[in-house]
Amino acid sequence: MLGLLAFFILVLSSMNAKGFMDLVEDVRRSAFEPQAWRPSKEKFANNTVDEEFLSHARYLQQMIVYKTLKYGIKNGDIGLIDRAIGVCCFYFEGTEEQT
C-alpha cells in the first residue's frame, strides 16, 4: 500500500496545474457523463459491465440532484430549486408511482 501511495505522490508532485486539472476532468467525465452509467451493448454482451461502478455512478448522479435541491431550499435560491425540481419530476415519472 505504501508503494502505491508513494507512486501517486511522485506522479502528482511532478504534474503541473494543467496536467492535474486534465486528470480531474478525466475522472469527472468517467463518473458523471451519461456514458458512465449507460454501458455499451458490447459490454453487456461480453458480460464485462462493472456493476459496482455503474451503481456508484448512478448514486452520485442522484446525490448531485439531492444536494442541489437541499442547498437551493436552504438558501432560498429559486433558480437552483427550479433546476433540481425538473430533474426530480423526471426521476418520479420514471418510478411509475401514482401518488
mmCIF file of N, CA and C in Angstrom:
data_model
loop_
_atom_site.group_PDB
_atom_site.id
_atom_site.type_symbol
_atom_site.label_atom_id
_atom_site.label_comp_id
_atom_site.label_asym_id
_atom_site.label_seq_id
_atom_site.Cartn_x
_atom_site.Cartn_y
_atom_site.Cartn_z
ATOM 1 N N MET A 1 0.833 -1.201 0.000
ATOM 2 C CA MET A 1 0.000 0.000 0.000
ATOM 3 C C MET A 1 0.868 1.251 0.000
ATOM 4 N N LEU A 2 1.934 1.231 0.787
ATOM 5 C CA LEU A 2 2.805 2.398 0.859
ATOM 6 C C LEU A 2 3.475 2.654 -0.482
ATOM 7 N N GLY A 3 3.820 1.585 -1.210
ATOM 8 C CA GLY A 3 4.438 1.752 -2.517
ATOM 9 C C GLY A 3 3.513 2.453 -3.496
ATOM 10 N N LEU A 4 2.235 2.097 -3.472
ATOM 11 C CA LEU A 4 1.257 2.727 -4.350
ATOM 12 C C LEU A 4 1.062 4.192 -3.976
ATOM 13 N N LEU A 5 1.007 4.472 -2.685
ATOM 14 C CA LEU A 5 0.865 5.852 -2.221
ATOM 15 C C LEU A 5 2.070 6.682 -2.638
ATOM 16 N N ALA A 6 3.264 6.125 -2.484
ATOM 17 C CA ALA A 6 4.479 6.837 -2.888
ATOM 18 C C ALA A 6 4.468 7.101 -4.388
ATOM 19 N N PHE A 7 3.973 6.140 -5.165
ATOM 20 C CA PHE A 7 3.879 6.319 -6.612
ATOM 21 C C PHE A 7 2.959 7.485 -6.956
ATOM 22 N N PHE A 8 1.779 7.523 -6.320
ATOM 23 C CA PHE A 8 0.840 8.609 -6.593
ATOM 24 C C PHE A 8 1.404 9.960 -6.164
ATOM 25 N N ILE A 9 2.081 10.002 -5.041
ATOM 26 C CA ILE A 9 2.692 11.256 -4.590
ATOM 27 C C ILE A 9 3.741 11.710 -5.590
ATOM 28 N N LEU A 10 4.554 10.786 -6.081
ATOM 29 C CA LEU A 10 5.579 11.124 -7.062
ATOM 30 C C LEU A 10 4.954 11.644 -8.352
ATOM 31 N N VAL A 11 3.924 10.961 -8.834
ATOM 32 C CA VAL A 11 3.271 11.373 -10.084
ATOM 33 C C VAL A 11 2.600 12.732 -9.919
ATOM 34 N N LEU A 12 1.846 12.908 -8.838
ATOM 35 C CA LEU A 12 1.131 14.172 -8.640
ATOM 36 C C LEU A 12 2.081 15.336 -8.390
ATOM 37 N N SER A 13 3.182 15.092 -7.698
ATOM 38 C CA SER A 13 4.109 16.194 -7.428
ATOM 39 C C SER A 13 4.860 16.622 -8.681
ATOM 40 N N SER A 14 4.973 15.729 -9.666
ATOM 41 C CA SER A 14 5.679 16.093 -10.892
ATOM 42 C C SER A 14 4.751 16.720 -11.937
ATOM 43 N N MET A 15 3.440 16.788 -11.659
ATOM 44 C CA MET A 15 2.483 17.370 -12.607
ATOM 45 C C MET A 15 2.415 18.882 -12.454
ATOM 46 N N ASN A 16 2.116 19.534 -13.559
ATOM 47 C CA ASN A 16 1.809 20.957 -13.466
ATOM 48 C C ASN A 16 0.306 21.108 -13.236
ATOM 49 N N ALA A 17 -0.154 22.329 -13.064
ATOM 50 C CA ALA A 17 -1.568 22.573 -12.746
ATOM 51 C C ALA A 17 -2.484 22.108 -13.876
ATOM 52 N N LYS A 18 -2.095 22.351 -15.124
ATOM 53 C CA LYS A 18 -2.933 21.936 -16.251
ATOM 54 C C LYS A 18 -3.045 20.419 -16.327
ATOM 55 N N GLY A 19 -1.951 19.719 -16.122
ATOM 56 C CA GLY A 19 -1.981 18.258 -16.145
ATOM 57 C C GLY A 19 -2.873 17.699 -15.054
ATOM 58 N N PHE A 20 -2.812 18.314 -13.873
ATOM 59 C CA PHE A 20 -3.658 17.867 -12.765
ATOM 60 C C PHE A 20 -5.131 18.117 -13.074
ATOM 61 N N MET A 21 -5.440 19.287 -13.624
ATOM 62 C CA MET A 21 -6.833 19.589 -13.956
ATOM 63 C C MET A 21 -7.346 18.678 -15.077
ATOM 64 N N ASP A 22 -6.480 18.309 -16.013
ATOM 65 C CA ASP A 22 -6.877 17.349 -17.048
ATOM 66 C C ASP A 22 -7.193 15.991 -16.429
ATOM 67 N N LEU A 23 -6.403 15.590 -15.437
ATOM 68 C CA LEU A 23 -6.650 14.331 -14.736
ATOM 69 C C LEU A 23 -7.974 14.375 -13.981
ATOM 70 N N VAL A 24 -8.242 15.484 -13.304
ATOM 71 C CA VAL A 24 -9.511 15.649 -12.588
ATOM 72 C C VAL A 24 -10.682 15.618 -13.569
ATOM 73 N N GLU A 25 -10.525 16.250 -14.717
ATOM 74 C CA GLU A 25 -11.585 16.254 -15.735
ATOM 75 C C GLU A 25 -11.843 14.848 -16.264
ATOM 76 N N ASP A 26 -10.788 14.059 -16.450
ATOM 77 C CA ASP A 26 -10.970 12.673 -16.895
ATOM 78 C C ASP A 26 -11.741 11.859 -15.868
ATOM 79 N N VAL A 27 -11.446 12.061 -14.594
ATOM 80 C CA VAL A 27 -12.168 11.355 -13.531
ATOM 81 C C VAL A 27 -13.626 11.794 -13.522
ATOM 82 N N ARG A 28 -13.865 13.105 -13.641
ATOM 83 C CA ARG A 28 -15.236 13.615 -13.660
ATOM 84 C C ARG A 28 -16.017 13.039 -14.839
ATOM 85 N N ARG A 29 -15.383 13.028 -15.993
ATOM 86 C CA ARG A 29 -16.046 12.514 -17.185
ATOM 87 C C ARG A 29 -16.354 11.024 -17.044
ATOM 88 N N SER A 30 -15.446 10.270 -16.429
ATOM 89 C CA SER A 30 -15.666 8.824 -16.314
ATOM 90 C C SER A 30 -16.773 8.485 -15.333
ATOM 91 N N ALA A 31 -17.103 9.392 -14.415
ATOM 92 C CA ALA A 31 -18.144 9.093 -13.423
ATOM 93 C C ALA A 31 -19.452 9.825 -13.669
ATOM 94 N N PHE A 32 -19.416 11.005 -14.268
ATOM 95 C CA PHE A 32 -20.611 11.841 -14.304
ATOM 96 C C PHE A 32 -21.240 12.027 -15.673
ATOM 97 N N GLU A 33 -20.602 11.595 -16.724
ATOM 98 C CA GLU A 33 -21.226 11.731 -18.038
ATOM 99 C C GLU A 33 -22.158 10.555 -18.287
ATOM 100 N N PRO A 34 -23.174 10.729 -19.113
ATOM 101 C CA PRO A 34 -24.156 9.658 -19.338
ATOM 102 C C PRO A 34 -23.546 8.331 -19.793
ATOM 103 N N GLN A 35 -22.435 8.371 -20.517
ATOM 104 C CA GLN A 35 -21.809 7.125 -20.957
ATOM 105 C C GLN A 35 -21.310 6.304 -19.773
ATOM 106 N N ALA A 36 -21.015 6.963 -18.650
ATOM 107 C CA ALA A 36 -20.516 6.243 -17.474
ATOM 108 C C ALA A 36 -21.586 5.347 -16.884
ATOM 109 N N TRP A 37 -22.829 5.779 -16.920
ATOM 110 C CA TRP A 37 -23.883 4.967 -16.313
ATOM 111 C C TRP A 37 -24.811 4.344 -17.338
ATOM 112 N N ARG A 38 -24.351 4.308 -18.579
ATOM 113 C CA ARG A 38 -25.071 3.610 -19.642
ATOM 114 C C ARG A 38 -24.045 2.842 -20.473
ATOM 115 N N PRO A 39 -23.601 1.688 -19.989
ATOM 116 C CA PRO A 39 -22.545 0.968 -20.709
ATOM 117 C C PRO A 39 -23.007 0.496 -22.088
ATOM 118 N N SER A 40 -22.034 0.265 -22.934
ATOM 119 C CA SER A 40 -22.344 -0.128 -24.310
ATOM 120 C C SER A 40 -22.924 -1.540 -24.367
ATOM 121 N N LYS A 41 -23.571 -1.835 -25.483
ATOM 122 C CA LYS A 41 -24.169 -3.164 -25.672
ATOM 123 C C LYS A 41 -23.100 -4.245 -25.732
ATOM 124 N N GLU A 42 -21.897 -3.891 -26.224
ATOM 125 C CA GLU A 42 -20.817 -4.875 -26.284
ATOM 126 C C GLU A 42 -20.414 -5.330 -24.889
ATOM 127 N N LYS A 43 -20.388 -4.388 -23.940
ATOM 128 C CA LYS A 43 -20.023 -4.760 -22.570
ATOM 129 C C LYS A 43 -21.069 -5.684 -21.967
ATOM 130 N N PHE A 44 -22.350 -5.422 -22.260
ATOM 131 C CA PHE A 44 -23.396 -6.320 -21.773
ATOM 132 C C PHE A 44 -23.268 -7.691 -22.440
ATOM 133 N N ALA A 45 -22.984 -7.698 -23.733
ATOM 134 C CA ALA A 45 -22.867 -8.964 -24.463
ATOM 135 C C ALA A 45 -21.681 -9.782 -23.959
ATOM 136 N N ASN A 46 -20.577 -9.112 -23.647
ATOM 137 C CA ASN A 46 -19.376 -9.804 -23.167
ATOM 138 C C ASN A 46 -19.395 -10.029 -21.663
ATOM 139 N N ASN A 47 -20.438 -9.551 -21.004
ATOM 140 C CA ASN A 47 -20.567 -9.665 -19.546
ATOM 141 C C ASN A 47 -19.389 -9.003 -18.831
ATOM 142 N N THR A 48 -18.966 -7.829 -19.323
ATOM 143 C CA THR A 48 -17.841 -7.117 -18.721
ATOM 144 C C THR A 48 -18.272 -5.795 -18.097
ATOM 145 N N VAL A 49 -19.542 -5.666 -17.768
ATOM 146 C CA VAL A 49 -20.037 -4.437 -17.153
ATOM 147 C C VAL A 49 -19.628 -4.435 -15.685
ATOM 148 N N ASP A 50 -19.027 -3.349 -15.242
ATOM 149 C CA ASP A 50 -18.653 -3.202 -13.835
ATOM 150 C C ASP A 50 -19.887 -2.714 -13.080
ATOM 151 N N GLU A 51 -20.634 -3.645 -12.531
ATOM 152 C CA GLU A 51 -21.908 -3.326 -11.869
ATOM 153 C C GLU A 51 -21.711 -2.400 -10.671
ATOM 154 N N GLU A 52 -20.638 -2.609 -9.924
ATOM 155 C CA GLU A 52 -20.403 -1.770 -8.750
ATOM 156 C C GLU A 52 -20.148 -0.325 -9.167
ATOM 157 N N PHE A 53 -19.309 -0.129 -10.185
ATOM 158 C CA PHE A 53 -19.040 1.220 -10.670
ATOM 159 C C PHE A 53 -20.305 1.848 -11.239
ATOM 160 N N LEU A 54 -21.076 1.063 -11.966
ATOM 161 C CA LEU A 54 -22.316 1.552 -12.561
ATOM 162 C C LEU A 54 -23.287 2.020 -11.481
ATOM 163 N N SER A 55 -23.442 1.236 -10.430
ATOM 164 C CA SER A 55 -24.325 1.618 -9.321
ATOM 165 C C SER A 55 -23.815 2.867 -8.622
ATOM 166 N N HIS A 56 -22.504 2.947 -8.434
ATOM 167 C CA HIS A 56 -21.925 4.115 -7.767
ATOM 168 C C HIS A 56 -22.114 5.376 -8.611
ATOM 169 N N ALA A 57 -21.918 5.265 -9.914
ATOM 170 C CA ALA A 57 -22.098 6.426 -10.794
ATOM 171 C C ALA A 57 -23.544 6.904 -10.769
ATOM 172 N N ARG A 58 -24.498 5.978 -10.782
ATOM 173 C CA ARG A 58 -25.915 6.364 -10.725
ATOM 174 C C ARG A 58 -26.255 6.998 -9.386
ATOM 175 N N TYR A 59 -25.692 6.462 -8.315
ATOM 176 C CA TYR A 59 -25.905 7.034 -6.981
ATOM 177 C C TYR A 59 -25.381 8.468 -6.935
ATOM 178 N N LEU A 60 -24.184 8.689 -7.467
ATOM 179 C CA LEU A 60 -23.614 10.039 -7.464
ATOM 180 C C LEU A 60 -24.466 11.002 -8.281
ATOM 181 N N GLN A 61 -25.018 10.536 -9.395
ATOM 182 C CA GLN A 61 -25.889 11.388 -10.200
ATOM 183 C C GLN A 61 -27.100 11.843 -9.388
ATOM 184 N N GLN A 62 -27.693 10.932 -8.644
ATOM 185 C CA GLN A 62 -28.867 11.280 -7.847
ATOM 186 C C GLN A 62 -28.493 12.157 -6.661
ATOM 187 N N MET A 63 -27.321 11.948 -6.087
ATOM 188 C CA MET A 63 -26.888 12.768 -4.957
ATOM 189 C C MET A 63 -26.631 14.207 -5.382
ATOM 190 N N ILE A 64 -26.144 14.405 -6.592
ATOM 191 C CA ILE A 64 -25.926 15.769 -7.084
ATOM 192 C C ILE A 64 -27.251 16.518 -7.115
ATOM 193 N N VAL A 65 -28.291 15.859 -7.610
ATOM 194 C CA VAL A 65 -29.613 16.497 -7.667
ATOM 195 C C VAL A 65 -30.121 16.776 -6.256
ATOM 196 N N TYR A 66 -29.992 15.801 -5.368
ATOM 197 C CA TYR A 66 -30.460 15.964 -3.988
ATOM 198 C C TYR A 66 -29.735 17.108 -3.287
ATOM 199 N N LYS A 67 -28.403 17.132 -3.398
ATOM 200 C CA LYS A 67 -27.631 18.180 -2.720
ATOM 201 C C LYS A 67 -27.929 19.558 -3.318
ATOM 202 N N THR A 68 -28.156 19.619 -4.622
ATOM 203 C CA THR A 68 -28.514 20.888 -5.255
ATOM 204 C C THR A 68 -29.857 21.377 -4.738
ATOM 205 N N LEU A 69 -30.836 20.473 -4.667
ATOM 206 C CA LEU A 69 -32.157 20.837 -4.157
ATOM 207 C C LEU A 69 -32.076 21.265 -2.696
ATOM 208 N N LYS A 70 -31.334 20.531 -1.894
ATOM 209 C CA LYS A 70 -31.192 20.853 -0.473
ATOM 210 C C LYS A 70 -30.545 22.228 -0.290
ATOM 211 N N TYR A 71 -29.479 22.500 -1.044
ATOM 212 C CA TYR A 71 -28.805 23.791 -0.954
ATOM 213 C C TYR A 71 -29.732 24.913 -1.421
ATOM 214 N N GLY A 72 -30.464 24.668 -2.508
ATOM 215 C CA GLY A 72 -31.385 25.683 -3.020
ATOM 216 C C GLY A 72 -32.479 26.017 -2.036
ATOM 217 N N ILE A 73 -33.041 25.000 -1.365
ATOM 218 C CA ILE A 73 -34.090 25.240 -0.371
ATOM 219 C C ILE A 73 -33.521 25.973 0.833
ATOM 220 N N LYS A 74 -32.359 25.531 1.308
ATOM 221 C CA LYS A 74 -31.748 26.143 2.495
ATOM 222 C C LYS A 74 -31.446 27.620 2.270
ATOM 223 N N ASN A 75 -30.997 27.963 1.064
ATOM 224 C CA ASN A 75 -30.586 29.335 0.780
ATOM 225 C C ASN A 75 -31.618 30.131 -0.010
ATOM 226 N N GLY A 76 -32.767 29.534 -0.279
ATOM 227 C CA GLY A 76 -33.825 30.250 -0.985
ATOM 228 C C GLY A 76 -33.468 30.615 -2.411
ATOM 229 N N ASP A 77 -32.673 29.784 -3.073
ATOM 230 C CA ASP A 77 -32.248 30.054 -4.446
ATOM 231 C C ASP A 77 -33.260 29.433 -5.414
ATOM 232 N N ILE A 78 -34.147 30.262 -5.940
ATOM 233 C CA ILE A 78 -35.226 29.792 -6.806
ATOM 234 C C ILE A 78 -34.686 29.133 -8.074
ATOM 235 N N GLY A 79 -33.599 29.653 -8.622
ATOM 236 C CA GLY A 79 -33.020 29.071 -9.835
ATOM 237 C C GLY A 79 -32.550 27.642 -9.618
ATOM 238 N N LEU A 80 -31.860 27.405 -8.499
ATOM 239 C CA LEU A 80 -31.408 26.043 -8.195
ATOM 240 C C LEU A 80 -32.583 25.115 -7.917
ATOM 241 N N ILE A 81 -33.563 25.614 -7.174
ATOM 242 C CA ILE A 81 -34.748 24.797 -6.875
ATOM 243 C C ILE A 81 -35.450 24.423 -8.172
ATOM 244 N N ASP A 82 -35.603 25.385 -9.070
ATOM 245 C CA ASP A 82 -36.269 25.132 -10.350
ATOM 246 C C ASP A 82 -35.522 24.079 -11.162
ATOM 247 N N ARG A 83 -34.202 24.183 -11.194
ATOM 248 C CA ARG A 83 -33.398 23.221 -11.939
ATOM 249 C C ARG A 83 -33.502 21.821 -11.335
ATOM 250 N N ALA A 84 -33.441 21.736 -10.011
ATOM 251 C CA ALA A 84 -33.478 20.424 -9.351
ATOM 252 C C ALA A 84 -34.873 19.804 -9.405
ATOM 253 N N ILE A 85 -35.913 20.623 -9.284
ATOM 254 C CA ILE A 85 -37.279 20.092 -9.302
ATOM 255 C C ILE A 85 -37.582 19.432 -10.646
ATOM 256 N N GLY A 86 -37.104 20.017 -11.729
ATOM 257 C CA GLY A 86 -37.321 19.412 -13.042
ATOM 258 C C GLY A 86 -36.739 18.011 -13.124
ATOM 259 N N VAL A 87 -35.533 17.835 -12.600
ATOM 260 C CA VAL A 87 -34.903 16.513 -12.610
ATOM 261 C C VAL A 87 -35.628 15.574 -11.658
ATOM 262 N N CYS A 88 -36.074 16.091 -10.501
ATOM 263 C CA CYS A 88 -36.821 15.258 -9.543
ATOM 264 C C CYS A 88 -38.123 14.756 -10.164
ATOM 265 N N CYS A 89 -38.793 15.602 -10.920
ATOM 266 C CA CYS A 89 -40.025 15.177 -11.601
ATOM 267 C C CYS A 89 -39.719 14.083 -12.611
ATOM 268 N N PHE A 90 -38.606 14.216 -13.291
ATOM 269 C CA PHE A 90 -38.184 13.192 -14.244
ATOM 270 C C PHE A 90 -37.932 11.868 -13.526
ATOM 271 N N TYR A 91 -37.241 11.915 -12.384
ATOM 272 C CA TYR A 91 -36.999 10.700 -11.596
ATOM 273 C C TYR A 91 -38.317 10.097 -11.123
ATOM 274 N N PHE A 92 -39.225 10.942 -10.642
ATOM 275 C CA PHE A 92 -40.501 10.449 -10.130
ATOM 276 C C PHE A 92 -41.305 9.777 -11.238
ATOM 277 N N GLU A 93 -41.323 10.387 -12.415
ATOM 278 C CA GLU A 93 -42.053 9.800 -13.544
ATOM 279 C C GLU A 93 -41.463 8.445 -13.921
ATOM 280 N N GLY A 94 -40.155 8.313 -13.800
ATOM 281 C CA GLY A 94 -39.501 7.049 -14.137
ATOM 282 C C GLY A 94 -39.828 5.919 -13.181
ATOM 283 N N THR A 95 -40.269 6.250 -11.966
ATOM 284 C CA THR A 95 -40.601 5.198 -11.000
ATOM 285 C C THR A 95 -41.989 4.631 -11.229
ATOM 286 N N GLU A 96 -42.792 5.299 -12.036
ATOM 287 C CA GLU A 96 -44.168 4.893 -12.347
ATOM 288 C C GLU A 96 -45.063 4.873 -11.114
ATOM 289 N N GLU A 97 -44.741 5.707 -10.118
ATOM 290 C CA GLU A 97 -45.596 5.842 -8.934
ATOM 291 C C GLU A 97 -46.815 6.681 -9.303
ATOM 292 N N GLN A 98 -47.905 6.497 -8.581
ATOM 293 C CA GLN A 98 -49.145 7.205 -8.871
ATOM 294 C C GLN A 98 -49.545 8.165 -7.759
ATOM 295 N N THR A 99 -48.684 8.414 -6.807
ATOM 296 C CA THR A 99 -49.033 9.253 -5.663
ATOM 297 C C THR A 99 -49.020 10.712 -6.009
#
